[in-house]
Amino acid sequence: MQYARETRRNTQLGLVPNTPVPADQSRCSPIFGESQPFEENDSGYSEICLNGAPRQCLQWLAPVLRDLSQANVPGWLTLIDPPDHVSHGWLRAAGLDPQRILIVRPNRGMNSLALCCDILRLGYSHTVVSWLAADSRESAQMAGAARLGNCRSLNVRIEASRAA
């Protein structure tokens, strides 16, 4: 006995590639109020806040970085001043493609935010991942630089877990 299959066309939205969403948005119900469609002029800036030990947080972040490194888009996945134990060895062990990833560490006395914005503006990266404690003004700077460079900015905040 054969069952009829419903064919769906999936589209991709947002920062993480290979994350399918139904093309028929009428089947999706918004969690809070009306959902707004993705617009091309969106800032391209996203932030992830993780709580815990840095190595544990990186394990949570690894699948996101893996999807970004395997994206079929031109340009680099650039990591700006990641935690010290992020190396090409760690990238390989986490299943990431180190040949498509640039790790950029600022020299002593360099401003990490300025470096991040410069790399975003250049546009050679499809996504720039930073580890900055950015406030709203700095987030707006990164969003503007991402728009100018036609790329995405992902800021990762790792907050150490506190014992109760």
PDB file of C-alpha atoms in Angstrom:
ATOM      1  CA  MET A   1       0.000   0.000   0.000  1.00  0.00           C
ATOM      2  CA  GLN A   2       1.364   3.382  -0.930  1.00  0.00           C
ATOM      3  CA  TYR A   3       0.708   6.574   0.935  1.00  0.00           C
ATOM      4  CA  ALA A   4       0.529   9.933  -0.725  1.00  0.00           C
ATOM      5  CA  ARG A   5       3.474  12.104   0.157  1.00  0.00           C
ATOM      6  CA  GLU A   6       3.134  15.773   0.601  1.00  0.00           C
ATOM      7  CA  THR A   7       5.969  17.588  -1.101  1.00  0.00           C
ATOM      8  CA  ARG A   8       7.204  20.679   0.677  1.00  0.00           C
ATOM      9  CA  ARG A   9       9.648  23.255  -0.454  1.00  0.00           C
ATOM     10  CA  ASN A  10      11.982  24.416   2.307  1.00  0.00           C
ATOM     11  CA  THR A  11      13.679  27.765   2.433  1.00  0.00           C
ATOM     12  CA  GLN A  12      16.479  29.011   4.649  1.00  0.00           C
ATOM     13  CA  LEU A  13      16.298  31.991   6.926  1.00  0.00           C
ATOM     14  CA  GLY A  14      18.642  33.635   9.344  1.00  0.00           C
ATOM     15  CA  LEU A  15      22.228  33.136  10.274  1.00  0.00           C
ATOM     16  CA  VAL A  16      22.587  29.357  10.418  1.00  0.00           C
ATOM     17  CA  PRO A  17      22.578  27.704   6.980  1.00  0.00           C
ATOM     18  CA  ASN A  18      21.034  24.265   6.399  1.00  0.00           C
ATOM     19  CA  THR A  19      18.259  25.029   8.862  1.00  0.00           C
ATOM     20  CA  PRO A  20      15.129  24.324   6.827  1.00  0.00           C
ATOM     21  CA  VAL A  21      11.877  26.079   7.546  1.00  0.00           C
ATOM     22  CA  PRO A  22       8.596  25.317   5.827  1.00  0.00           C
ATOM     23  CA  ALA A  23       8.025  27.451   2.745  1.00  0.00           C
ATOM     24  CA  ASP A  24       4.337  27.518   3.586  1.00  0.00           C
ATOM     25  CA  GLN A  25       4.493  30.037   6.410  1.00  0.00           C
ATOM     26  CA  SER A  26       0.746  29.697   7.032  1.00  0.00           C
ATOM     27  CA  ARG A  27       1.506  26.451   8.886  1.00  0.00           C
ATOM     28  CA  CYS A  28       3.827  28.255  11.299  1.00  0.00           C
ATOM     29  CA  SER A  29       2.269  29.904  14.278  1.00  0.00           C
ATOM     30  CA  PRO A  30       4.148  32.738  15.942  1.00  0.00           C
ATOM     31  CA  ILE A  31       4.966  32.336  19.611  1.00  0.00           C
ATOM     32  CA  PHE A  32       4.478  35.988  20.509  1.00  0.00           C
ATOM     33  CA  GLY A  33       2.022  37.955  18.372  1.00  0.00           C
ATOM     34  CA  GLU A  34       2.417  38.393  14.634  1.00  0.00           C
ATOM     35  CA  SER A  35       5.588  37.166  13.008  1.00  0.00           C
ATOM     36  CA  GLN A  36       7.427  39.528  10.711  1.00  0.00           C
ATOM     37  CA  PRO A  37       8.940  38.233   7.460  1.00  0.00           C
ATOM     38  CA  PHE A  38      12.697  38.249   7.083  1.00  0.00           C
ATOM     39  CA  GLU A  39      13.762  41.369   5.271  1.00  0.00           C
ATOM     40  CA  GLU A  40      16.888  41.837   3.214  1.00  0.00           C
ATOM     41  CA  ASN A  41      17.796  44.986   5.122  1.00  0.00           C
ATOM     42  CA  ASP A  42      17.968  43.214   8.478  1.00  0.00           C
ATOM     43  CA  SER A  43      21.120  44.049  10.351  1.00  0.00           C
ATOM     44  CA  GLY A  44      22.930  40.745   9.981  1.00  0.00           C
ATOM     45  CA  TYR A  45      23.868  40.896  13.669  1.00  0.00           C
ATOM     46  CA  SER A  46      22.998  38.104  16.090  1.00  0.00           C
ATOM     47  CA  GLU A  47      24.106  37.274  19.593  1.00  0.00           C
ATOM     48  CA  ILE A  48      24.236  34.023  21.536  1.00  0.00           C
ATOM     49  CA  CYS A  49      24.617  34.058  25.317  1.00  0.00           C
ATOM     50  CA  LEU A  50      25.888  30.831  26.877  1.00  0.00           C
ATOM     51  CA  ASN A  51      26.233  30.145  30.586  1.00  0.00           C
ATOM     52  CA  GLY A  52      28.759  27.677  31.959  1.00  0.00           C
ATOM     53  CA  ALA A  53      32.384  26.691  31.746  1.00  0.00           C
ATOM     54  CA  PRO A  54      34.026  27.989  28.546  1.00  0.00           C
ATOM     55  CA  ARG A  55      34.855  24.506  27.215  1.00  0.00           C
ATOM     56  CA  GLN A  56      31.314  23.302  27.871  1.00  0.00           C
ATOM     57  CA  CYS A  57      29.893  26.379  26.122  1.00  0.00           C
ATOM     58  CA  LEU A  58      32.108  25.705  23.108  1.00  0.00           C
ATOM     59  CA  GLN A  59      30.619  22.208  22.872  1.00  0.00           C
ATOM     60  CA  TRP A  60      27.177  23.828  22.628  1.00  0.00           C
ATOM     61  CA  LEU A  61      28.484  26.261  20.028  1.00  0.00           C
ATOM     62  CA  ALA A  62      30.317  23.651  17.908  1.00  0.00           C
ATOM     63  CA  PRO A  63      27.253  22.561  15.827  1.00  0.00           C
ATOM     64  CA  VAL A  64      26.501  26.190  14.924  1.00  0.00           C
ATOM     65  CA  LEU A  65      30.115  26.758  13.894  1.00  0.00           C
ATOM     66  CA  ARG A  66      30.097  23.453  11.971  1.00  0.00           C
ATOM     67  CA  ASP A  67      27.058  24.504   9.944  1.00  0.00           C
ATOM     68  CA  LEU A  68      28.608  27.893   9.260  1.00  0.00           C
ATOM     69  CA  SER A  69      31.939  26.358   8.197  1.00  0.00           C
ATOM     70  CA  GLN A  70      30.210  23.958   5.808  1.00  0.00           C
ATOM     71  CA  ALA A  71      27.927  26.598   4.283  1.00  0.00           C
ATOM     72  CA  ASN A  72      28.020  26.658   0.517  1.00  0.00           C
ATOM     73  CA  VAL A  73      28.622  30.403   0.355  1.00  0.00           C
ATOM     74  CA  PRO A  74      31.710  32.305  -0.730  1.00  0.00           C
ATOM     75  CA  GLY A  75      33.956  33.784   1.918  1.00  0.00           C
ATOM     76  CA  TRP A  76      35.500  32.834   5.192  1.00  0.00           C
ATOM     77  CA  LEU A  77      34.035  31.960   8.548  1.00  0.00           C
ATOM     78  CA  THR A  78      36.165  34.313  10.635  1.00  0.00           C
ATOM     79  CA  LEU A  79      36.592  33.876  14.388  1.00  0.00           C
ATOM     80  CA  ILE A  80      37.719  37.090  16.113  1.00  0.00           C
ATOM     81  CA  ASP A  81      39.649  36.493  19.346  1.00  0.00           C
ATOM     82  CA  PRO A  82      38.011  33.177  20.312  1.00  0.00           C
ATOM     83  CA  PRO A  83      38.792  31.552  23.689  1.00  0.00           C
ATOM     84  CA  ASP A  84      42.394  30.348  23.968  1.00  0.00           C
ATOM     85  CA  HIS A  85      41.644  26.638  23.539  1.00  0.00           C
ATOM     86  CA  VAL A  86      39.990  27.232  20.133  1.00  0.00           C
ATOM     87  CA  SER A  87      42.666  26.118  17.694  1.00  0.00           C
ATOM     88  CA  HIS A  88      42.750  24.367  14.337  1.00  0.00           C
ATOM     89  CA  GLY A  89      43.089  21.092  16.267  1.00  0.00           C
ATOM     90  CA  TRP A  90      39.924  21.852  18.244  1.00  0.00           C
ATOM     91  CA  LEU A  91      38.132  22.797  15.018  1.00  0.00           C
ATOM     92  CA  ARG A  92      39.048  19.457  13.404  1.00  0.00           C
ATOM     93  CA  ALA A  93      38.046  17.515  16.538  1.00  0.00           C
ATOM     94  CA  ALA A  94      34.669  19.309  16.548  1.00  0.00           C
ATOM     95  CA  GLY A  95      34.073  18.323  12.909  1.00  0.00           C
ATOM     96  CA  LEU A  96      34.640  21.769  11.430  1.00  0.00           C
ATOM     97  CA  ASP A  97      36.461  22.444   8.179  1.00  0.00           C
ATOM     98  CA  PRO A  98      39.540  24.473   9.213  1.00  0.00           C
ATOM     99  CA  GLN A  99      40.359  25.281   5.576  1.00  0.00           C
ATOM    100  CA  ARG A 100      37.363  27.641   5.430  1.00  0.00           C
ATOM    101  CA  ILE A 101      37.966  29.241   8.839  1.00  0.00           C
ATOM    102  CA  LEU A 102      40.209  32.144   9.791  1.00  0.00           C
ATOM    103  CA  ILE A 103      41.174  32.607  13.426  1.00  0.00           C
ATOM    104  CA  VAL A 104      42.153  36.233  14.045  1.00  0.00           C
ATOM    105  CA  ARG A 105      43.687  37.218  17.358  1.00  0.00           C
ATOM    106  CA  PRO A 106      44.377  40.920  17.955  1.00  0.00           C
ATOM    107  CA  ASN A 107      47.851  42.081  18.890  1.00  0.00           C
ATOM    108  CA  ARG A 108      48.430  43.458  22.368  1.00  0.00           C
ATOM    109  CA  GLY A 109      46.799  46.862  22.716  1.00  0.00           C
ATOM    110  CA  MET A 110      44.518  46.374  19.690  1.00  0.00           C
ATOM    111  CA  ASN A 111      40.844  47.167  20.050  1.00  0.00           C
ATOM    112  CA  SER A 112      38.904  43.932  19.388  1.00  0.00           C
ATOM    113  CA  LEU A 113      35.713  45.804  18.480  1.00  0.00           C
ATOM    114  CA  ALA A 114      37.523  47.951  15.889  1.00  0.00           C
ATOM    115  CA  LEU A 115      39.203  44.847  14.454  1.00  0.00           C
ATOM    116  CA  CYS A 116      35.850  43.047  14.247  1.00  0.00           C
ATOM    117  CA  CYS A 117      34.173  46.008  12.520  1.00  0.00           C
ATOM    118  CA  ASP A 118      37.059  46.334  10.043  1.00  0.00           C
ATOM    119  CA  ILE A 119      36.813  42.659   9.103  1.00  0.00           C
ATOM    120  CA  LEU A 120      33.021  42.914   8.776  1.00  0.00           C
ATOM    121  CA  ARG A 121      33.308  45.985   6.516  1.00  0.00           C
ATOM    122  CA  LEU A 122      35.848  44.286   4.239  1.00  0.00           C
ATOM    123  CA  GLY A 123      33.251  41.684   3.247  1.00  0.00           C
ATOM    124  CA  TYR A 124      35.658  38.777   2.676  1.00  0.00           C
ATOM    125  CA  SER A 125      33.865  36.679   5.296  1.00  0.00           C
ATOM    126  CA  HIS A 126      30.363  35.282   5.031  1.00  0.00           C
ATOM    127  CA  THR A 127      30.155  35.303   8.838  1.00  0.00           C
ATOM    128  CA  VAL A 128      32.313  36.909  11.511  1.00  0.00           C
ATOM    129  CA  VAL A 129      32.062  35.352  14.975  1.00  0.00           C
ATOM    130  CA  SER A 130      33.255  37.480  17.891  1.00  0.00           C
ATOM    131  CA  TRP A 131      33.520  37.006  21.627  1.00  0.00           C
ATOM    132  CA  LEU A 132      32.868  40.537  22.880  1.00  0.00           C
ATOM    133  CA  ALA A 133      30.960  41.884  25.870  1.00  0.00           C
ATOM    134  CA  ALA A 134      29.192  44.291  23.530  1.00  0.00           C
ATOM    135  CA  ASP A 135      26.658  46.832  24.751  1.00  0.00           C
ATOM    136  CA  SER A 136      23.884  48.171  22.513  1.00  0.00           C
ATOM    137  CA  ARG A 137      26.127  50.876  20.987  1.00  0.00           C
ATOM    138  CA  GLU A 138      28.827  48.348  20.089  1.00  0.00           C
ATOM    139  CA  SER A 139      26.210  45.909  18.776  1.00  0.00           C
ATOM    140  CA  ALA A 140      24.884  48.668  16.512  1.00  0.00           C
ATOM    141  CA  GLN A 141      28.437  49.317  15.264  1.00  0.00           C
ATOM    142  CA  MET A 142      28.868  45.639  14.364  1.00  0.00           C
ATOM    143  CA  ALA A 143      25.431  45.546  12.702  1.00  0.00           C
ATOM    144  CA  GLY A 144      26.313  48.566  10.565  1.00  0.00           C
ATOM    145  CA  ALA A 145      29.691  47.100   9.604  1.00  0.00           C
ATOM    146  CA  ALA A 146      28.008  43.793   8.673  1.00  0.00           C
ATOM    147  CA  ARG A 147      25.561  45.650   6.414  1.00  0.00           C
ATOM    148  CA  LEU A 148      28.413  47.516   4.707  1.00  0.00           C
ATOM    149  CA  GLY A 149      30.344  44.285   4.133  1.00  0.00           C
ATOM    150  CA  ASN A 150      27.233  42.314   3.139  1.00  0.00           C
ATOM    151  CA  CYS A 151      27.987  39.605   5.693  1.00  0.00           C
ATOM    152  CA  ARG A 152      26.742  38.314   9.037  1.00  0.00           C
ATOM    153  CA  SER A 153      28.010  39.000  12.532  1.00  0.00           C
ATOM    154  CA  LEU A 154      27.525  36.548  15.383  1.00  0.00           C
ATOM    155  CA  ASN A 155      28.621  37.677  18.836  1.00  0.00           C
ATOM    156  CA  VAL A 156      29.068  34.990  21.490  1.00  0.00           C
ATOM    157  CA  ARG A 157      28.832  35.851  25.177  1.00  0.00           C
ATOM    158  CA  ILE A 158      30.099  33.213  27.565  1.00  0.00           C
ATOM    159  CA  GLU A 159      29.087  33.893  31.139  1.00  0.00           C
ATOM    160  CA  ALA A 160      30.735  31.777  33.817  1.00  0.00           C
ATOM    161  CA  SER A 161      28.235  29.789  35.836  1.00  0.00           C
ATOM    162  CA  ARG A 162      27.947  30.873  39.434  1.00  0.00           C
ATOM    163  CA  ALA A 163      27.555  28.508  42.343  1.00  0.00           C
ATOM    164  CA  ALA A 164      24.379  29.084  44.341  1.00  0.00           C
TER     165      ALA A 164
END
